[in-house]
PDB file of C-alpha atoms and ligand atoms in Angstrom:
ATOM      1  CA  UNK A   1      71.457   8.976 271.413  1.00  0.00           C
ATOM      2  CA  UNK A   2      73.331   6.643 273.865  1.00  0.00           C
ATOM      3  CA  UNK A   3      73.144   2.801 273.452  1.00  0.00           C
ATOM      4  CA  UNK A   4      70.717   2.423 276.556  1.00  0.00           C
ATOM      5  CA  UNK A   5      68.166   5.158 274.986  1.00  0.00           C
ATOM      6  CA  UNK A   6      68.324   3.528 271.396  1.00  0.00           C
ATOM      7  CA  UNK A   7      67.083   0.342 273.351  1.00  0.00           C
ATOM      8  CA  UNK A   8      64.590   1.745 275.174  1.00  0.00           C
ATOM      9  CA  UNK A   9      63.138   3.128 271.650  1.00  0.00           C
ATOM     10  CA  UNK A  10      63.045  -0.271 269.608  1.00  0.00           C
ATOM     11  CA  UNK A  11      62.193  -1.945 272.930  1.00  0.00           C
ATOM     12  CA  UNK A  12      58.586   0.462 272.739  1.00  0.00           C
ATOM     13  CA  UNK A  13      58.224   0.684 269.472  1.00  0.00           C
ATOM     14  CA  UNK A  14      58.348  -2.977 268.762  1.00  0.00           C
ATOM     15  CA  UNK A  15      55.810  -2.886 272.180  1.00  0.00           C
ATOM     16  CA  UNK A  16      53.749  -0.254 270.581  1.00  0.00           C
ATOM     17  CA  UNK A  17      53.771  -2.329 267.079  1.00  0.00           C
ATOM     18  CA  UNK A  18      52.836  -5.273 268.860  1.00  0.00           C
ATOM     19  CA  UNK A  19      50.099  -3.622 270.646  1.00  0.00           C
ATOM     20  CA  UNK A  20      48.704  -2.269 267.042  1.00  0.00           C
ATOM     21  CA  UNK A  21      48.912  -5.685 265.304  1.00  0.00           C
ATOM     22  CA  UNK A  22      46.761  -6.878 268.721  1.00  0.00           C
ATOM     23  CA  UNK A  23      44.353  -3.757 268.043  1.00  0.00           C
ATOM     24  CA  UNK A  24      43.979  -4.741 264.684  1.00  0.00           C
ATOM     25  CA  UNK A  25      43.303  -8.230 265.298  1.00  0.00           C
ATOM     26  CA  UNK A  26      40.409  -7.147 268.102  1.00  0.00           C
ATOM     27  CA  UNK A  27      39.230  -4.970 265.146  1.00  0.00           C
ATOM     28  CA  UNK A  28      39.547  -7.931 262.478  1.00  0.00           C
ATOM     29  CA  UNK A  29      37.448 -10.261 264.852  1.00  0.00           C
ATOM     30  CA  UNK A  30      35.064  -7.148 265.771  1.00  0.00           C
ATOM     31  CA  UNK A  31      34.339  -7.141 262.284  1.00  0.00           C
ATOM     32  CA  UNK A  32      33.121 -10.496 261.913  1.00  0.00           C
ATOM     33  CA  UNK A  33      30.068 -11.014 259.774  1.00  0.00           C
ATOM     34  CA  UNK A  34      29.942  -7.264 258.230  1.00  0.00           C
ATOM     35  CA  UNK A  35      31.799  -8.860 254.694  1.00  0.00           C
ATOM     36  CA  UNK A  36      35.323  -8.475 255.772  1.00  0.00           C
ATOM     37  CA  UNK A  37      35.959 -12.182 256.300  1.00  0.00           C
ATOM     38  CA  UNK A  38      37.806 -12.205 253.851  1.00  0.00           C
ATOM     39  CA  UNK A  39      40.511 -10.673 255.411  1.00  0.00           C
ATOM     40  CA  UNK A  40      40.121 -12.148 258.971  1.00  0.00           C
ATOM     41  CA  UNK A  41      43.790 -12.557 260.315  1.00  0.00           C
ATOM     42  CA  UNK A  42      45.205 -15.903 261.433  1.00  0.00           C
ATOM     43  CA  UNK A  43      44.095 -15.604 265.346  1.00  0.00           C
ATOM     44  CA  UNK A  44      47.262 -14.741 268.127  1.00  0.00           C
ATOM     45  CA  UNK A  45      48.380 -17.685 269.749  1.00  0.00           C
ATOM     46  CA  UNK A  46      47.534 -21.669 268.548  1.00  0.00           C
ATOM     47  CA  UNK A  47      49.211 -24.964 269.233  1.00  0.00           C
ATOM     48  CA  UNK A  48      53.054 -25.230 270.093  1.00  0.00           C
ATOM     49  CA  UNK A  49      55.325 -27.791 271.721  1.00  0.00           C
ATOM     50  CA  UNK A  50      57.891 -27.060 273.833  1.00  0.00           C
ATOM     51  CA  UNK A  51      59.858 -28.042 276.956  1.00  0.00           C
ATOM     52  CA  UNK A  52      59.103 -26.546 280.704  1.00  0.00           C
ATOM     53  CA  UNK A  53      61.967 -25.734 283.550  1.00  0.00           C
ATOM     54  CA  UNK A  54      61.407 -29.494 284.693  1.00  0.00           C
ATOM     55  CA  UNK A  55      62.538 -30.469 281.082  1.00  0.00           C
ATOM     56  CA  UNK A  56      59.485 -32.044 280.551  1.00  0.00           C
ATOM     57  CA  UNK A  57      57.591 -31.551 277.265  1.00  0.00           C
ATOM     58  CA  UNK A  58      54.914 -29.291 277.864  1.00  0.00           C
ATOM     59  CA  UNK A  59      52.238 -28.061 274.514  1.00  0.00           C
ATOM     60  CA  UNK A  60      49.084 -25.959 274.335  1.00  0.00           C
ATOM     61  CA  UNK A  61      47.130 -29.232 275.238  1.00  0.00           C
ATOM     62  CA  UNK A  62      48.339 -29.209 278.829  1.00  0.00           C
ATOM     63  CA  UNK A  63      46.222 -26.177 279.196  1.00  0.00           C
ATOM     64  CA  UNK A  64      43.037 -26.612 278.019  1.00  0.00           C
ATOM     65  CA  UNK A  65      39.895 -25.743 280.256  1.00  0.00           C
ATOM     66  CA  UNK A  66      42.361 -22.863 281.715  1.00  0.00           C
ATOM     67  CA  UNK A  67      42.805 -19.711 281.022  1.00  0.00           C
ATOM     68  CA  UNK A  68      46.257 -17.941 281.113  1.00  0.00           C
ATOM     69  CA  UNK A  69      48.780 -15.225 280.867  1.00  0.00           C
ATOM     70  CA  UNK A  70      51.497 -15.657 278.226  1.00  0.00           C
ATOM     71  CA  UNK A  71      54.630 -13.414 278.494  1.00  0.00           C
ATOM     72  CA  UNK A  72      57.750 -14.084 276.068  1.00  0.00           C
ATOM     73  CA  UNK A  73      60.774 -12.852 277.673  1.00  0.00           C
ATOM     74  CA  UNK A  74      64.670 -14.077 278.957  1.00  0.00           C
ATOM     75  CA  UNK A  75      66.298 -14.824 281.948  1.00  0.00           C
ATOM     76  CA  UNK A  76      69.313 -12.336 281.543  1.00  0.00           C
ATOM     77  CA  UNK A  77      66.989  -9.434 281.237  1.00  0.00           C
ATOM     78  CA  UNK A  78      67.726  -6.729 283.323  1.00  0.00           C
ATOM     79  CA  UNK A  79      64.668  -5.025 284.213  1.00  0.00           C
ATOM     80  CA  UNK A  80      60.901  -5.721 282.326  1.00  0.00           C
ATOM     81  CA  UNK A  81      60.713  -9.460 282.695  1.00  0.00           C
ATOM     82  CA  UNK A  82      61.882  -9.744 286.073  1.00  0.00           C
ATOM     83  CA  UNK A  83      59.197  -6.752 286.786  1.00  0.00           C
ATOM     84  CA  UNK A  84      56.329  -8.203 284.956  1.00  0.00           C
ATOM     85  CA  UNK A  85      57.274 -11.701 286.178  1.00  0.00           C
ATOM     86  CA  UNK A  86      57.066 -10.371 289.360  1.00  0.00           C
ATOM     87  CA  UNK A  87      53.313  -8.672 289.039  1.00  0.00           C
ATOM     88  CA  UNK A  88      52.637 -11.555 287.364  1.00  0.00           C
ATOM     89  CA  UNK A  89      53.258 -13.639 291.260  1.00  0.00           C
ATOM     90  CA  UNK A  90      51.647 -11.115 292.666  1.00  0.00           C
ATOM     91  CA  UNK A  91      48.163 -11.839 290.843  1.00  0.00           C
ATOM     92  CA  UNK A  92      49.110 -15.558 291.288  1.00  0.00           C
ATOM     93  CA  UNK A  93      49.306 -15.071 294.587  1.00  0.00           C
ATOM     94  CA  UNK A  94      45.907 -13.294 295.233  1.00  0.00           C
ATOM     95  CA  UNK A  95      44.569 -16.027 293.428  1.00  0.00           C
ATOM     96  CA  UNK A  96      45.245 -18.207 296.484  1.00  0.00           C
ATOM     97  CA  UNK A  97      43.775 -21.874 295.500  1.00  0.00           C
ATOM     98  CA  UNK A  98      41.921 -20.518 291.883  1.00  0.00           C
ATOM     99  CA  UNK A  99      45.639 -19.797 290.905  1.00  0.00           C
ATOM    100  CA  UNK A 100      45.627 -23.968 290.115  1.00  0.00           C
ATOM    101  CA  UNK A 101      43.112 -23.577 287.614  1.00  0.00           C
ATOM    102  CA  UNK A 102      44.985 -20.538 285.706  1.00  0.00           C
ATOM    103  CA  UNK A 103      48.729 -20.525 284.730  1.00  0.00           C
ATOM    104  CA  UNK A 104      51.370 -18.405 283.455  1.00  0.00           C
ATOM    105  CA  UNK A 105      53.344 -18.654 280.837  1.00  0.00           C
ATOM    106  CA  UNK A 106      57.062 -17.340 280.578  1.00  0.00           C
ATOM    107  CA  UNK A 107      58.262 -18.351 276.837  1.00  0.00           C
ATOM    108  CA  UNK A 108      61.949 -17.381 276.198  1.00  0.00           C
ATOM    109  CA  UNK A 109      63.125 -15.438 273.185  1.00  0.00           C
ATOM    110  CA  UNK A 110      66.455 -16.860 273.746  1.00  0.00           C
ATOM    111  CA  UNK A 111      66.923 -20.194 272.986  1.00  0.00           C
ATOM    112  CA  UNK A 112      71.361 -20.424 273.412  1.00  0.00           C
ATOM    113  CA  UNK A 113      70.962 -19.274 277.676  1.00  0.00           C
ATOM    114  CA  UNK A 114      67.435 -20.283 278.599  1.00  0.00           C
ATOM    115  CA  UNK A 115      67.992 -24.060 279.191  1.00  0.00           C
ATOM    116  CA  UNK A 116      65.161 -25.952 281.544  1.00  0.00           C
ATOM    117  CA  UNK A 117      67.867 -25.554 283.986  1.00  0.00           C
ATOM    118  CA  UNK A 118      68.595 -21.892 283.783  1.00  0.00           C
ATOM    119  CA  UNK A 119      64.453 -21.640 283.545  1.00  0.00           C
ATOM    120  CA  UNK A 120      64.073 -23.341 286.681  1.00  0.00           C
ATOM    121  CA  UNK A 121      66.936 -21.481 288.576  1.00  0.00           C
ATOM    122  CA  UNK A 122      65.688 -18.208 287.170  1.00  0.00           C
ATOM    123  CA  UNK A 123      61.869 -18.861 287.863  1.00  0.00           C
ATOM    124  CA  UNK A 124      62.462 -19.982 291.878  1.00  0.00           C
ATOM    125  CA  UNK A 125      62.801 -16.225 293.121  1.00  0.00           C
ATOM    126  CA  UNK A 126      59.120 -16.244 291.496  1.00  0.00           C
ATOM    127  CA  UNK A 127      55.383 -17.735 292.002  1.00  0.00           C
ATOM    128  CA  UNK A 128      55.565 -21.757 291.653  1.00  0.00           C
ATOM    129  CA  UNK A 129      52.631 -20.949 289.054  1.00  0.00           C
ATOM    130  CA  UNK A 130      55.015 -19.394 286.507  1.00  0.00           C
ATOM    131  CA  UNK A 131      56.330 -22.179 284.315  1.00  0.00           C
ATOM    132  CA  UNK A 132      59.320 -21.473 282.454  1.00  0.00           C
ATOM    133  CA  UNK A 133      59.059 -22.635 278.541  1.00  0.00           C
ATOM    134  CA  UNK A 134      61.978 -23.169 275.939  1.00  0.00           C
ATOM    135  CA  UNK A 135      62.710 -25.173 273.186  1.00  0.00           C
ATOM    136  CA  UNK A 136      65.308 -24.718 270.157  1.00  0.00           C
ATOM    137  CA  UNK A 137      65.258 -21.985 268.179  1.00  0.00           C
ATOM    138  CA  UNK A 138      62.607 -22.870 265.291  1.00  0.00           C
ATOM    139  CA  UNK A 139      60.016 -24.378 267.857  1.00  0.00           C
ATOM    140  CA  UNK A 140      60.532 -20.596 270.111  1.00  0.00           C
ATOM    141  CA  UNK A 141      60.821 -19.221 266.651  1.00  0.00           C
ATOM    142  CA  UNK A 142      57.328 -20.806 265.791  1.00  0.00           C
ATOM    143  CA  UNK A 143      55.055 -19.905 269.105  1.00  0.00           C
ATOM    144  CA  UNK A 144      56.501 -16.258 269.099  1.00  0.00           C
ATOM    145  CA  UNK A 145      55.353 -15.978 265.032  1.00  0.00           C
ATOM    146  CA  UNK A 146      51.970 -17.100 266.525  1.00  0.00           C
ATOM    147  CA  UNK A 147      52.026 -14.804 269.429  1.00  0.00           C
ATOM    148  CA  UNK A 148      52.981 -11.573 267.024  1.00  0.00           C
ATOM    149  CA  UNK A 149      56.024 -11.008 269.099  1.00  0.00           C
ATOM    150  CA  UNK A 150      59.020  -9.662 268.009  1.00  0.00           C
ATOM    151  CA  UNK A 151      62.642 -10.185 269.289  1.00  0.00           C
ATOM    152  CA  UNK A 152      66.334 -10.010 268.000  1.00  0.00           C
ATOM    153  CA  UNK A 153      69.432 -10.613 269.452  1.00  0.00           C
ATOM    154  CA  UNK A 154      71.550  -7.353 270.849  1.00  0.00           C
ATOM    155  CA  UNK A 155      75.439  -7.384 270.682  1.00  0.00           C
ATOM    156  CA  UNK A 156      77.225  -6.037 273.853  1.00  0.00           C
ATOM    157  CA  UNK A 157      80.424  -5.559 274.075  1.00  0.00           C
ATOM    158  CA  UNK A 158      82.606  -8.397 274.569  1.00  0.00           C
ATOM    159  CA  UNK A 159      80.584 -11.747 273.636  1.00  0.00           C
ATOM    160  CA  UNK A 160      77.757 -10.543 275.843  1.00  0.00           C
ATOM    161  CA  UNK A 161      74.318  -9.887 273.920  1.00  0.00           C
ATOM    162  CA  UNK A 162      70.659  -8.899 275.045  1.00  0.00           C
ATOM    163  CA  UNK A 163      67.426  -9.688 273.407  1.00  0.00           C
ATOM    164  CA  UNK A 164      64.675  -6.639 272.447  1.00  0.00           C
ATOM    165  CA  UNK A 165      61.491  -8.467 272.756  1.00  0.00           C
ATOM    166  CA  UNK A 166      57.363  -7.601 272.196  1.00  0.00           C
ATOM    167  CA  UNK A 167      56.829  -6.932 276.209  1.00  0.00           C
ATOM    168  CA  UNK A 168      53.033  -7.853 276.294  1.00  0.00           C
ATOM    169  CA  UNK A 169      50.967 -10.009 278.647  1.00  0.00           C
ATOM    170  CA  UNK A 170      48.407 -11.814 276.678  1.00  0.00           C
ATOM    171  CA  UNK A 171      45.194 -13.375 278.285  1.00  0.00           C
ATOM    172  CA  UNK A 172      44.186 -16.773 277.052  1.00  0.00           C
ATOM    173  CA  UNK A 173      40.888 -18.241 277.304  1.00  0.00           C
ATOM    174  CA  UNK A 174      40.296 -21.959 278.784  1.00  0.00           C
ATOM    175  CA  UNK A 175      39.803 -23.204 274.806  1.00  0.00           C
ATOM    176  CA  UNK A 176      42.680 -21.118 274.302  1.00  0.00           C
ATOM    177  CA  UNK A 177      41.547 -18.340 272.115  1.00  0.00           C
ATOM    178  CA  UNK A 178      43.126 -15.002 272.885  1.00  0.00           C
ATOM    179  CA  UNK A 179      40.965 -12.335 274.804  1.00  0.00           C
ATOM    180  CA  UNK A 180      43.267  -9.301 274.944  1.00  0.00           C
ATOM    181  CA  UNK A 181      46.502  -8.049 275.906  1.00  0.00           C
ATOM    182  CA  UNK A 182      46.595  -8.241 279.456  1.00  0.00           C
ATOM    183  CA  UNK A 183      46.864  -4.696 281.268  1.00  0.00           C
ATOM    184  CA  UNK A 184      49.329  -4.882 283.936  1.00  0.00           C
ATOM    185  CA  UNK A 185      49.060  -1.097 285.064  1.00  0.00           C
ATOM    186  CA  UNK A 186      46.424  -1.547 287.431  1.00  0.00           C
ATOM    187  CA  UNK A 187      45.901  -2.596 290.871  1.00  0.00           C
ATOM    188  CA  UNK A 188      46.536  -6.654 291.421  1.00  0.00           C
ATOM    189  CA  UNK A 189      42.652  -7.067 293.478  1.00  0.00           C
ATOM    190  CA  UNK A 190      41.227  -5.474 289.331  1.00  0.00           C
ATOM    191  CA  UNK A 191      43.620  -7.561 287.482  1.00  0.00           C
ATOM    192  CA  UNK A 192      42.688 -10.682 289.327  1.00  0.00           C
ATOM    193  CA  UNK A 193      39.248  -9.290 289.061  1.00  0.00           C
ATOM    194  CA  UNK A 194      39.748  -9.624 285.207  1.00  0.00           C
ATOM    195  CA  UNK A 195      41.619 -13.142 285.288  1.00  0.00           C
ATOM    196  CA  UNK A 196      38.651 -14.684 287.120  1.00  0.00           C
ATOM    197  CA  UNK A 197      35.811 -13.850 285.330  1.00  0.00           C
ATOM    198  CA  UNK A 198      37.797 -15.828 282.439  1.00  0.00           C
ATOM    199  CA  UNK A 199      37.862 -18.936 285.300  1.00  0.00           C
TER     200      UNK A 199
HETATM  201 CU1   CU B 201      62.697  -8.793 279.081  1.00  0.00          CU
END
């Protein structure tokens, strides 16, 4: 199995094993009140702190009474975050002026590259709604533990590396509770359809 195809396989199964430990969660909170309590999982998601593509600091406060998208990701990734970050405009987009009272979250997985500045450069080519997060490596350590997503650094050759990462959009509420994964393989007017009826 070449380099590129043993990718692709931790890159799905750590997108499948995300997508279980979300399953499992929907299950744990489906199964409120029938005596499992007990073993009700932390919820995805909670509070976090960390710094947008303006270099401001930006936390889970700033975004209270919207909902959003969260997808964890890095700017030197060749193909599924500049894809989803592009759907991702696209919904923003057909938003038109509700967009303001959404956002969407890109949170890197790799601390050493994704500086504000690199965020900012990288996030023009997309919708002005995206904001760029980053921090240093405990606080992105921290929000992705919360989030359930997985990552890990990739050698290249050379000194090059590239991150796997969990490749799930998650939907938010406005008191910031999470709702479900977000399902990106439909049409943009359903997915919008889906975002606003959490507006
Ligand atoms: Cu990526």
């Amino acid at each position: 199995m070449g380099a590129g195809a043993a990718r692709l396989l931790v890159i799905s199964t750590a997108f499948f094993v995300g997508l279980v430990l979300c399953l499992g969660v929907i299950l744990f909170v489906g199964g409120r009140g029938t005596g499992t309590s007990v073993l009700q999982a932390a919820p995805i998601g909670g509070p976090f702190q960390l710094i947008d593509q303006d270099g401001r600091p930006f936390s889970d406060q700033d975004l209270k009474g919207k909902p959003f998208l969260v997808f964890f990701g890095f700017t030197h990734c060749p193909d599924v975050c500049p894809t989803t970050l592009f759907e991702i405009s696209e919904i923003m987009r057909k938003l038109g002026s509700e967009a303001d009272r959404t956002a969407a979250l890109f949170i890197s997985v790799d601390p050493e590259r994704d500086t504000p500045e690199a965020m900012k450069e990288y996030l023009a080519s997309f919708d002005p709604h995206v904001r760029g997060l980053t921090g240093d490596a405990a606080a992105l350590a921290t929000v992705a533990r919360g989030y359930r997503v997985y990552y890990k650094k990739v050698p290249l050759e050379g000194d090059d590396y590239t991150m796997d990462h969990t490749a799930i959009v998650y939907l938010m509420d406005k008191d910031g509770q999470f709702v479900s994964p977000f399902n990106m393989k439909r049409t943009v007017e359903v997915a919008v359809g889906d975002l606003r009826k959490h507006l």
